Coordinates of C-alpha atoms in Angstrom, one line a residue:
Chain A
M1 CA -30.0 -49.7 58.6
D2 CA -32.8 -47.2 57.9
T3 CA -32.6 -46.0 61.5
V4 CA -28.9 -45.4 61.2
I5 CA -29.4 -43.4 58.0
Q6 CA -32.1 -41.3 59.5
L7 CA -30.0 -40.7 62.6
S8 CA -27.0 -39.6 60.6
Y9 CA -29.3 -37.2 58.6
F10 CA -30.5 -35.8 61.9
V11 CA -27.0 -35.3 63.2
A12 CA -26.0 -33.6 59.9
A13 CA -29.0 -31.2 60.1
V14 CA -28.1 -30.3 63.7
L15 CA -24.4 -29.8 62.7
F16 CA -25.4 -27.6 59.7
I17 CA -27.5 -25.3 61.9
L18 CA -24.9 -25.0 64.6
G19 CA -22.2 -24.5 62.0
L20 CA -24.0 -21.6 60.4
K21 CA -24.7 -20.2 63.9
R22 CA -21.0 -20.3 64.6
M23 CA -20.1 -18.8 61.3
S24 CA -22.0 -15.7 62.1
S25 CA -19.5 -14.6 64.7
P26 CA -15.8 -14.0 64.0
K27 CA -14.5 -16.1 66.9
G28 CA -16.2 -19.3 66.1
A29 CA -16.3 -18.9 62.4
R30 CA -13.6 -21.4 61.6
G31 CA -15.1 -24.0 63.8
G32 CA -18.4 -23.4 62.2
I33 CA -17.4 -24.6 58.7
L34 CA -15.6 -27.6 60.3
W35 CA -18.8 -28.7 62.0
A36 CA -20.8 -28.3 58.9
G37 CA -18.1 -30.2 57.0
V38 CA -18.4 -33.1 59.5
G39 CA -22.2 -33.1 59.0
M40 CA -21.7 -33.3 55.2
V41 CA -19.3 -36.3 55.5
V42 CA -21.6 -38.2 57.9
A43 CA -24.7 -37.6 55.7
T44 CA -22.8 -38.6 52.5
L45 CA -21.3 -41.8 53.9
A46 CA -24.7 -42.9 55.4
T47 CA -26.3 -42.3 52.0
F48 CA -24.3 -45.1 50.4
F49 CA -26.5 -47.4 52.4
H50 CA -29.7 -45.7 51.4
P51 CA -32.4 -48.3 50.4
E52 CA -32.5 -46.8 46.9
I53 CA -28.7 -47.4 46.5
Y54 CA -28.0 -50.4 48.7
V55 CA -30.8 -52.5 47.2
R56 CA -32.0 -56.0 48.1
E57 CA -31.5 -57.8 44.8
P58 CA -34.6 -59.7 43.7
F59 CA -32.7 -62.7 42.2
A60 CA -29.5 -62.8 44.1
Q61 CA -29.0 -63.5 47.8
G62 CA -28.7 -60.4 50.0
Y63 CA -28.0 -56.8 49.0
A64 CA -26.0 -55.1 46.3
F65 CA -25.0 -51.5 45.7
H66 CA -26.9 -50.0 42.7
N67 CA -24.9 -47.9 40.3
L68 CA -22.1 -47.6 42.9
D69 CA -19.4 -47.3 40.2
L70 CA -21.2 -44.4 38.6
I71 CA -21.7 -42.6 41.9
L72 CA -18.1 -43.0 43.0
I73 CA -16.8 -41.8 39.6
A74 CA -19.1 -38.8 39.6
I75 CA -18.1 -37.8 43.1
A76 CA -14.5 -38.1 42.3
I77 CA -14.8 -36.0 39.1
G78 CA -16.8 -33.2 40.8
G79 CA -14.9 -33.3 44.0
V80 CA -11.4 -33.3 42.5
L81 CA -12.2 -30.5 40.0
A82 CA -13.8 -28.3 42.7
W83 CA -11.0 -29.0 45.2
W84 CA -8.4 -28.1 42.7
S85 CA -10.1 -24.9 41.5
G86 CA -11.1 -23.8 45.0
K87 CA -7.5 -24.1 46.3
R88 CA -6.0 -22.4 43.3
V89 CA -8.3 -19.4 43.0
A90 CA -7.1 -16.0 44.1
M91 CA -8.8 -14.2 47.0
T92 CA -10.0 -11.5 44.6
D93 CA -11.9 -14.0 42.5
M94 CA -13.8 -15.5 45.4
P95 CA -17.2 -14.0 44.5
Q96 CA -17.4 -15.6 41.1
M97 CA -16.2 -19.0 42.5
I98 CA -19.0 -18.8 45.0
A99 CA -21.4 -18.1 42.1
L100 CA -20.0 -21.1 40.2
Y101 CA -20.3 -23.6 43.0
N102 CA -23.7 -22.3 43.9
G103 CA -24.8 -22.7 40.2
M104 CA -23.6 -26.3 40.4
G105 CA -25.8 -26.9 43.4
G106 CA -28.8 -25.5 41.5
G107 CA -27.9 -27.7 38.6
A108 CA -27.8 -30.8 40.8
A109 CA -31.2 -30.0 42.2
A110 CA -32.6 -29.6 38.6
A111 CA -30.9 -32.9 37.7
I112 CA -32.7 -34.7 40.6
A113 CA -36.0 -33.2 39.5
A114 CA -35.3 -34.4 35.9
V115 CA -34.6 -37.9 37.0
E116 CA -37.8 -38.0 39.1
L117 CA -39.8 -36.5 36.3
F118 CA -38.4 -39.0 33.7
K119 CA -39.7 -41.7 36.0
G120 CA -43.0 -39.8 35.9
G121 CA -46.5 -40.5 37.1
T122 CA -45.5 -42.5 40.2
H123 CA -45.9 -39.6 42.6
E124 CA -48.9 -37.9 44.0
L125 CA -49.8 -34.3 43.1
A126 CA -48.0 -32.5 45.9
F127 CA -44.7 -34.3 45.0
M128 CA -45.1 -33.5 41.3
V129 CA -45.6 -29.8 42.1
L130 CA -42.6 -29.7 44.3
A131 CA -40.4 -31.6 41.9
V132 CA -41.4 -29.2 39.1
L133 CA -40.9 -26.1 41.2
G134 CA -37.6 -27.3 42.6
G135 CA -36.5 -28.1 39.1
L136 CA -37.5 -24.7 37.8
I137 CA -35.8 -22.8 40.6
G138 CA -32.7 -25.0 40.4
A139 CA -32.3 -24.6 36.7
V140 CA -32.8 -20.8 36.9
S141 CA -30.2 -20.6 39.6
F142 CA -27.8 -22.8 37.6
S143 CA -27.9 -20.8 34.3
G144 CA -28.2 -17.5 36.2
S145 CA -25.2 -18.2 38.4
L146 CA -23.1 -19.2 35.3
V147 CA -23.9 -15.8 33.7
A148 CA -23.0 -14.1 36.9
F149 CA -19.8 -16.1 37.0
S150 CA -18.8 -15.2 33.4
K151 CA -19.6 -11.5 34.0
L152 CA -17.4 -11.3 37.1
Q153 CA -14.7 -13.4 35.5
G154 CA -14.6 -11.0 32.6
I155 CA -15.6 -13.6 30.0
M156 CA -18.8 -11.7 29.3
K157 CA -18.1 -8.0 29.4
K158 CA -21.2 -6.3 28.3
T159 CA -24.6 -6.1 29.8
F160 CA -27.3 -6.2 27.2
A161 CA -31.0 -6.2 27.1
L162 CA -33.5 -7.1 24.4
P163 CA -36.1 -4.5 23.5
A164 CA -39.0 -4.8 26.0
H165 CA -36.8 -7.2 27.9
Q166 CA -38.9 -7.5 31.0
V167 CA -42.1 -8.2 29.0
F168 CA -40.3 -10.9 27.1
N169 CA -39.0 -12.4 30.4
L170 CA -42.5 -12.4 31.8
L171 CA -43.8 -14.2 28.7
L172 CA -41.0 -16.7 28.9
F173 CA -41.5 -17.3 32.5
S174 CA -45.3 -17.8 32.0
A175 CA -44.5 -20.3 29.2
T176 CA -42.2 -22.2 31.5
L177 CA -44.8 -22.3 34.2
A178 CA -47.4 -23.5 31.7
V179 CA -45.1 -26.4 30.6
G180 CA -44.5 -27.1 34.3
A181 CA -48.3 -27.4 34.8
W182 CA -48.4 -29.7 31.8
L183 CA -45.8 -31.9 33.5
V184 CA -47.8 -32.0 36.7
F185 CA -51.3 -32.7 35.2
G186 CA -50.5 -34.3 31.9
E187 CA -48.2 -37.0 30.5
P188 CA -46.0 -35.0 28.2
G189 CA -43.2 -37.5 28.3
L190 CA -39.6 -36.9 27.5
F191 CA -40.2 -34.0 25.1
G192 CA -42.1 -32.0 27.7
V193 CA -39.5 -32.5 30.4
A194 CA -36.7 -31.4 28.0
L195 CA -38.7 -28.4 26.9
F196 CA -39.4 -27.4 30.5
F197 CA -35.7 -27.4 31.5
L198 CA -34.7 -25.6 28.3
L199 CA -37.2 -22.8 29.0
A200 CA -36.1 -22.7 32.7
L201 CA -32.5 -22.3 31.7
A202 CA -33.3 -19.6 29.3
V203 CA -35.2 -17.7 32.1
G204 CA -32.1 -17.8 34.3
V205 CA -29.8 -16.5 31.5
L206 CA -32.2 -13.7 30.3
M207 CA -32.9 -12.6 33.9
T208 CA -29.2 -12.1 34.7
L209 CA -28.0 -10.7 31.4
P210 CA -29.2 -7.1 31.8
I211 CA -28.0 -6.8 35.5
G212 CA -24.9 -4.6 35.9
G213 CA -21.8 -5.7 37.6
A214 CA -22.3 -3.5 40.6
D215 CA -25.4 -5.4 41.5
M216 CA -23.8 -8.9 41.1
P217 CA -23.3 -9.5 44.9
V218 CA -27.0 -9.2 45.5
V219 CA -27.8 -11.4 42.6
I220 CA -25.3 -14.1 43.7
S221 CA -26.8 -14.0 47.1
L222 CA -30.3 -14.3 45.7
Y223 CA -29.3 -17.4 43.6
N224 CA -27.7 -18.8 46.7
A225 CA -31.0 -18.6 48.5
L226 CA -32.9 -20.0 45.5
T227 CA -30.6 -23.0 45.3
G228 CA -31.3 -23.6 49.0
L229 CA -35.0 -23.5 48.3
A230 CA -34.7 -25.8 45.3
V231 CA -32.7 -28.3 47.4
G232 CA -35.4 -28.1 50.1
F233 CA -38.2 -28.8 47.5
E234 CA -36.3 -31.8 46.1
G235 CA -35.8 -33.0 49.7
F236 CA -39.6 -33.3 50.0
V237 CA -39.7 -35.2 46.7
L238 CA -37.0 -37.6 47.8
N239 CA -38.3 -37.8 51.4
N240 CA -35.0 -36.7 52.7
P241 CA -35.1 -34.6 55.9
A242 CA -31.4 -33.5 55.7
M243 CA -32.1 -31.9 52.4
I244 CA -35.4 -30.4 53.5
I245 CA -33.9 -28.8 56.6
A246 CA -30.5 -27.7 55.2
G247 CA -32.1 -26.4 52.0
T248 CA -34.8 -24.4 53.8
V249 CA -32.4 -23.0 56.3
V250 CA -30.2 -21.8 53.5
G251 CA -33.2 -20.5 51.6
A252 CA -34.3 -18.4 54.5
A253 CA -30.8 -17.2 55.6
G254 CA -29.9 -16.4 52.0
T255 CA -33.1 -14.4 51.6
L256 CA -32.2 -12.3 54.6
L257 CA -28.6 -11.9 53.5
T258 CA -29.9 -10.7 50.1
Q259 CA -32.1 -8.1 51.7
L260 CA -29.3 -6.9 53.9
M261 CA -27.1 -6.4 50.9
A262 CA -29.8 -4.7 48.8
K263 CA -30.5 -2.4 51.8
A264 CA -26.8 -1.5 52.1
M265 CA -27.0 -0.3 48.5
N266 CA -30.3 1.5 49.1
R267 CA -31.9 -0.5 46.3
S268 CA -34.9 -2.7 46.6
L269 CA -34.5 -6.2 45.2
A270 CA -37.1 -5.5 42.5
N271 CA -35.0 -2.6 41.5
V272 CA -31.9 -4.7 41.2
L273 CA -33.6 -7.4 39.1
F274 CA -35.8 -5.4 36.8
K275 CA -34.1 -2.1 36.3
S276 CA -30.8 -2.4 34.7
F277 CA -28.1 -0.2 36.2
G278 CA -25.7 1.1 33.7
P279 CA -24.3 4.2 32.0
G280 CA -26.7 6.6 30.5
D281 CA -29.2 6.3 33.3
G282 CA -29.3 10.0 33.9
G283 CA -27.2 12.2 36.1
E284 CA -25.3 13.2 33.0
G285 CA -25.4 16.3 30.9
S286 CA -24.1 18.6 33.7
G287 CA -20.7 17.2 34.3
P288 CA -18.9 18.1 37.5
E289 CA -17.1 21.5 37.6
G290 CA -13.4 21.9 38.0
E291 CA -10.8 19.5 36.9
M292 CA -8.9 16.5 38.3
K293 CA -5.7 17.6 40.0
P294 CA -2.8 15.1 40.0
I295 CA -0.3 14.7 42.9
E296 CA 3.1 13.0 43.0
A297 CA 3.7 10.0 45.3
Q298 CA 6.3 11.9 47.3
D299 CA 4.0 14.8 48.0
A300 CA 1.2 12.4 49.0
A301 CA 3.6 10.6 51.4
I302 CA 4.6 13.9 53.0
L303 CA 1.0 14.9 53.3
M304 CA 0.1 11.7 55.1
A305 CA 3.2 11.6 57.3
Y306 CA 2.4 15.0 58.8
S307 CA -1.2 14.2 59.4
N308 CA -2.7 13.4 62.7
K309 CA -5.4 11.1 61.4
V310 CA -5.6 9.3 58.1
I311 CA -8.6 7.2 57.0
I312 CA -8.1 4.7 54.3
V313 CA -11.1 3.8 52.0
P314 CA -10.4 0.7 50.0
G315 CA -12.4 -0.4 47.1
F316 CA -12.4 -3.0 44.3
G317 CA -9.3 -1.4 42.8
M318 CA -7.3 -2.5 45.8
A319 CA -8.5 -6.0 45.3
V320 CA -7.5 -6.0 41.6
A321 CA -4.1 -4.5 42.3
Q322 CA -3.5 -6.9 45.2
A323 CA -2.4 -3.9 47.1
Q324 CA -3.6 -4.9 50.6
H325 CA -0.2 -6.1 51.8
K326 CA 1.5 -2.9 50.8
I327 CA -1.3 -0.8 52.3
W328 CA -0.8 -2.6 55.6
E329 CA 3.0 -1.9 55.4
L330 CA 2.1 1.8 54.7
T331 CA -0.3 1.8 57.7
Q332 CA 2.4 0.5 60.0
L333 CA 4.9 3.1 58.8
L334 CA 2.4 5.8 59.4
E335 CA 1.6 4.6 62.9
K336 CA 5.3 4.5 63.7
K337 CA 5.3 8.2 62.9
G338 CA 2.4 8.7 65.3
V339 CA -0.3 9.0 62.8
E340 CA -3.7 7.5 63.7
V341 CA -4.8 5.2 60.8
K342 CA -8.3 3.8 60.4
F343 CA -9.9 1.8 57.6
A344 CA -13.4 2.7 56.5
I345 CA -15.3 -0.1 54.7
H346 CA -18.4 0.6 52.8
P347 CA -20.9 -2.3 53.0
V348 CA -20.7 -3.0 49.3
A349 CA -17.1 -2.0 48.6
G350 CA -15.6 -4.6 46.2
R351 CA -17.9 -7.1 44.6
M352 CA -19.4 -8.5 47.8
P353 CA -20.2 -7.4 51.2
G354 CA -17.3 -8.2 53.4
H355 CA -15.0 -8.5 50.4
M356 CA -12.6 -5.8 51.7
N357 CA -12.6 -7.2 55.2
V358 CA -11.5 -10.6 53.9
L359 CA -8.7 -9.0 51.9
L360 CA -7.5 -6.8 54.8
A361 CA -7.6 -9.8 57.1
E362 CA -5.5 -11.6 54.6
A363 CA -2.9 -8.9 54.8
G364 CA -3.0 -9.0 58.6
V365 CA -4.8 -5.8 59.4
P366 CA -6.4 -6.2 62.9
Y367 CA -10.2 -6.0 63.3
D368 CA -10.0 -2.9 65.6
K369 CA -8.7 -0.7 62.8
I370 CA -11.5 -1.6 60.5
F371 CA -14.8 0.4 60.8
D372 CA -18.2 0.2 59.2
L373 CA -19.9 3.1 57.5
E374 CA -22.0 4.2 60.5
E375 CA -19.1 4.0 62.8
I376 CA -16.7 6.1 60.9
N377 CA -18.7 8.6 58.8
N378 CA -18.7 11.3 61.5
E379 CA -14.9 11.1 61.8
F380 CA -14.1 12.2 58.3
P381 CA -14.3 16.0 59.1
N382 CA -11.7 15.4 61.8
A383 CA -9.3 13.5 59.5
D384 CA -6.5 15.3 57.9
C385 CA -6.4 13.0 55.0
A386 CA -8.6 10.4 53.4
L387 CA -6.8 7.9 51.2
V388 CA -9.2 6.4 48.6
I389 CA -7.7 3.3 47.0
G390 CA -9.6 2.0 44.0
A391 CA -13.0 3.0 45.4
N392 CA -15.3 5.1 43.4
D393 CA -19.1 4.9 43.6
V394 CA -19.0 4.4 47.4
V395 CA -17.5 7.8 47.9
N396 CA -19.4 9.7 45.2
P397 CA -21.1 12.7 46.8
A398 CA -23.7 12.6 44.0
A399 CA -25.4 10.0 46.1
R400 CA -26.0 12.7 48.7
N401 CA -26.7 15.8 46.7
N402 CA -27.7 15.0 43.1
P403 CA -31.3 13.7 43.0
D404 CA -30.8 12.9 39.3
S405 CA -28.0 10.5 39.9
P406 CA -28.9 6.8 39.6
I407 CA -27.1 6.2 42.9
Y408 CA -28.9 9.0 44.7
G409 CA -29.8 8.0 48.2
M410 CA -27.2 5.2 48.5
P411 CA -25.4 5.7 51.8
I412 CA -21.8 6.7 51.0
L413 CA -18.5 7.2 53.0
D414 CA -18.1 10.9 53.4
A415 CA -14.5 10.9 52.3
D416 CA -15.0 14.3 50.6
R417 CA -15.5 15.9 54.1
A418 CA -11.9 15.1 55.1
Q419 CA -9.4 18.0 55.0
N420 CA -7.5 16.4 52.1
V421 CA -8.5 13.5 49.9
I422 CA -5.9 11.5 48.0
V423 CA -7.5 9.2 45.3
M424 CA -5.3 6.4 44.2
K425 CA -6.6 5.3 40.8
R426 CA -5.4 3.7 37.6
G427 CA -6.8 6.3 35.3
Q428 CA -9.5 8.9 34.8
G429 CA -12.1 6.2 34.1
R430 CA -15.4 6.0 35.8
G431 CA -16.5 3.5 38.4
F432 CA -18.4 0.3 38.0
S433 CA -21.7 2.1 37.7
G434 CA -20.3 4.3 34.9
I435 CA -21.1 7.5 36.8
E436 CA -18.8 10.5 36.9
N437 CA -17.5 11.1 40.4
E438 CA -17.5 14.8 41.5
L439 CA -15.3 14.0 44.4
F440 CA -12.4 13.7 42.0
F441 CA -12.9 17.2 40.9
A442 CA -13.3 18.7 44.3
D443 CA -10.9 21.4 45.6
N444 CA -9.5 19.2 48.4
A445 CA -9.0 16.2 46.2
R446 CA -5.8 15.1 44.5
M447 CA -5.4 12.2 42.1
L448 CA -2.5 9.8 42.5
Y449 CA -2.5 7.9 39.2
G450 CA -1.0 4.4 38.9
D451 CA -1.4 0.8 39.8
G452 CA -2.5 0.4 43.4
Q453 CA 0.3 -2.0 44.4
A454 CA 3.0 -0.1 42.7
M455 CA 1.8 3.3 44.0
A456 CA 1.5 1.9 47.6
A457 CA 5.1 0.6 47.3
E458 CA 6.2 4.0 46.2
L459 CA 4.5 5.7 49.1
V460 CA 6.1 3.2 51.4
G461 CA 9.5 4.0 49.9
H462 CA 9.1 7.7 50.3
L463 CA 7.8 7.3 53.9
K464 CA 10.9 5.4 54.8
T465 CA 13.1 8.3 53.8
L466 CA 11.1 10.9 55.6
Chain B
M1 CA -43.1 -40.6 55.9
I2 CA -42.8 -36.8 55.8
T3 CA -46.2 -35.7 54.3
G4 CA -48.8 -33.1 54.5
F5 CA -48.8 -30.8 57.5
I6 CA -45.7 -32.4 59.1
A7 CA -43.8 -31.3 56.0
L8 CA -45.3 -27.9 56.2
Y9 CA -44.3 -27.6 59.8
I10 CA -40.7 -28.7 59.1
F11 CA -40.5 -26.2 56.3
M12 CA -41.8 -23.3 58.5
L13 CA -39.6 -24.1 61.5
A14 CA -36.5 -24.5 59.3
A15 CA -37.2 -21.2 57.6
F16 CA -37.4 -19.4 60.9
T17 CA -34.3 -21.1 62.1
G18 CA -32.4 -19.9 59.0
Y19 CA -33.7 -16.4 59.5
E20 CA -32.7 -16.3 63.2
V21 CA -29.3 -17.9 62.9
I22 CA -28.2 -15.2 60.5
S23 CA -30.0 -12.1 61.8
R24 CA -27.1 -10.8 64.0
V25 CA -24.2 -11.3 61.7
P26 CA -21.6 -8.5 61.3
V27 CA -20.9 -7.1 57.9
I28 CA -17.4 -8.4 58.1
L29 CA -18.7 -12.0 57.9
H30 CA -21.2 -11.6 55.1
T31 CA -19.0 -13.0 52.3
P32 CA -17.8 -16.0 54.4
L33 CA -21.3 -16.7 55.6
M34 CA -22.7 -16.6 52.1
S35 CA -20.0 -19.0 51.1
G36 CA -20.7 -21.2 54.1
S37 CA -24.4 -21.4 53.4
N38 CA -23.5 -22.1 49.8
F39 CA -21.6 -25.1 51.2
V40 CA -24.5 -26.2 53.3
H41 CA -26.8 -26.6 50.4
G42 CA -24.2 -28.9 49.0
I43 CA -26.2 -31.5 50.9
V44 CA -28.0 -31.8 47.5
L45 CA -25.3 -34.4 47.0
V46 CA -27.1 -37.0 49.0
G47 CA -30.2 -36.4 46.9
A48 CA -28.3 -36.7 43.7
M49 CA -26.7 -39.9 44.9
V50 CA -30.1 -41.4 45.6
A51 CA -31.4 -40.2 42.2
L52 CA -28.5 -41.8 40.4
G53 CA -28.8 -44.9 42.7
H54 CA -32.3 -45.6 41.4
A55 CA -31.7 -44.5 37.8
E56 CA -32.7 -47.3 35.4
S57 CA -32.6 -46.0 31.8
D58 CA -29.4 -44.7 30.2
L59 CA -30.9 -41.2 30.1
E60 CA -31.7 -41.3 33.8
K61 CA -28.2 -42.5 34.5
I62 CA -26.6 -39.7 32.4
V63 CA -28.7 -37.0 34.0
G64 CA -28.2 -38.5 37.5
F65 CA -24.4 -38.7 36.9
V66 CA -24.3 -35.1 35.9
G67 CA -26.3 -34.2 39.0
V68 CA -23.8 -36.0 41.3
V69 CA -20.8 -34.4 39.6
L70 CA -22.4 -30.9 40.1
A71 CA -23.5 -31.6 43.6
A72 CA -20.0 -32.9 44.6
G73 CA -18.6 -29.7 43.1
N74 CA -20.9 -27.6 45.2
A75 CA -20.1 -29.4 48.4
V76 CA -16.3 -29.7 48.0
G77 CA -15.8 -26.3 46.3
G78 CA -18.0 -24.6 48.9
Y79 CA -16.0 -26.1 51.7
V80 CA -12.6 -25.3 50.3
V81 CA -13.4 -21.7 49.5
T82 CA -15.1 -21.0 52.9
E83 CA -12.3 -22.7 54.8
R84 CA -9.7 -20.5 53.0
M85 CA -11.6 -17.3 53.7
L86 CA -12.1 -18.1 57.4
E87 CA -8.4 -19.2 57.7
M88 CA -7.5 -15.6 57.2
F89 CA -9.6 -14.4 60.1
K90 CA -7.7 -16.8 62.3
S91 CA -4.3 -15.4 61.3
S92 CA -5.4 -11.8 61.9
D93 CA -6.6 -12.8 65.3
K94 CA -3.1 -13.9 66.2
G95 CA -1.6 -10.7 65.1
K96 CA -3.8 -8.8 67.5

C-alpha cells in the first residue's frame, strides 16, 4: 500500500509542475488547472490509505480507518463552503478571494504544526525547527491574508499604524522567534505552543495593517509564496514528498511573481512592507495648476467617432462599475466607424496584475487589441484620443516629472501625451494612493463624470445616432 | 526516509523548478497564475488529513479538524476560482 501512496504522490507532484507550466501560457492555461486538479484528487484519495490514517488496529484483526468520520466531515465543510463562495463571487472580487483561500492554506499549515508540536518531543532537532518555522510562516500568512481580505472587501477601511510601528513589529517578531526557540529546545508544553501561535498571528496582523490598498496585490502574492513555503516545511515534518515539492515550487514561483509585481510598481519589496503608502506622504503643498474641465457624453462621443485612433486605459473604476461589457460594445461601434481602438493595460491596473486582462477577456475583447505598457506607450502621441476609465495613479504624470511625489519613478501610461484625453470618473476624488492627479487639470484633458457603466452606455447611445 | 542532504537537494531542485516554470509568464496571466499556484499549495490537505488521522487527544482532534477544513477550503476554492478565470480566456479565444 505504501508504494501505491508514494507513487500517487509522485504522479501528483509531476502533474502540479506540468500544470503550472501550462498555466503560464494562454493557450494551455485551462488544461493546466485541470492537470493540477487531477493531481490533487489522486493525492487526496491515496492519503485515505496513509499508514497514519488506515491503521493496523492492535487489538482487532486487520486495519481500520482512524478518525475517518472527522476527516470526511471536515473536508465536506471546507469544500462545500469554498465551492459555494468561489462560484458565487463576482470577477471584480477575485483578488480578495484568492487572499482568503490562501490564508486558509496558511492556517492549515499552522494547524499541522500545532498538532505535531502538541505531540511534542518525539522528533529530532531538524524536524522541530522546520515544524516551528512552518507554523510561524503559516500563521503569519493566515492572519495577514485575512487582514488583506478584509481591506479589499471593504470591511476594514483604514490603514493605521502604531507609533514606532516597525520597531514594535521587530520586537514582536523577535519575541515570537524566542518562544519558537523555547519550543524547539525546551519542553514548554501547551502554554508555550499557544503563546507561540498567538504571537505569530499578531505578527501577521500588525505587518499587514499599515500597508495601503495599492500595495495589496504584492502583499497577497507574498503571502501566497509564504504559504507555499510553510506547506513545504510541514511536508518535511510529515515526511510527505508531495507537500515538499508542491510547497517549495509554489514558494519559489510565488517569490518570483511577487518580485515581478513589485518591479512593475517600481517599488522594492522592503519598501512595500515597511513604508506605508498613504496620503500625506509628500508631493502636496503645490497643487496642480488649472482646473478640471468637464465634458458632456455627447461631445465625448463625437470626439471619439471622428478620431483615427483611440486608446482606452481601463483601471479599477471599470472593474467596480462592471463597465467592461459596455466598453467592448463601444469599441465595436467605433471600429465600425473606422476608428482604430486599442487597450492599454498598466501592469498594476486594478488590484492585481492581469486583473484588467481578466475582465476584458470576460467581456470578449480579443487579445490582439490589448497591449502592455512597453508596447503601447510610444503610440500615445499618435492617438487622437485617450479614454481613461476609472484609472488614476497609473496615468499620473507626477510619476514622471515630480520627484517629490510618492509615486515618482513608477512607470506610467503616457495618456497625457495623446491629443485629447477623456477621463471617465465618478467624481473629483483622488486615486487609491491619495495623490492629486495633474493629468486631470491638463489643457487637453476633459472630465466625464458619472458611473462607468452608465456613462459607457450613454456614449454607446450617442454613437449609434451619429 | 527523506532526511538530511536528500531533503536539502529536493528543496533546492523544487525551488529552481518553481522559478523556471514561471519565469516567462506574460502579464496577462499573472492573476490566474497566482490563483493557480494558490490552488497547488492546497496539497496541504493531505498533510492536514494525516495530522487529524493520528490525532489522539481532544485538543489535537479539534486543531486537526480545523486544519482539514481550512485546507479543503484552500484546495476547492483555489480550483473553482482559477477555473472560472481561465474559462474566460477560452471564450475570448473563440471570438477571435
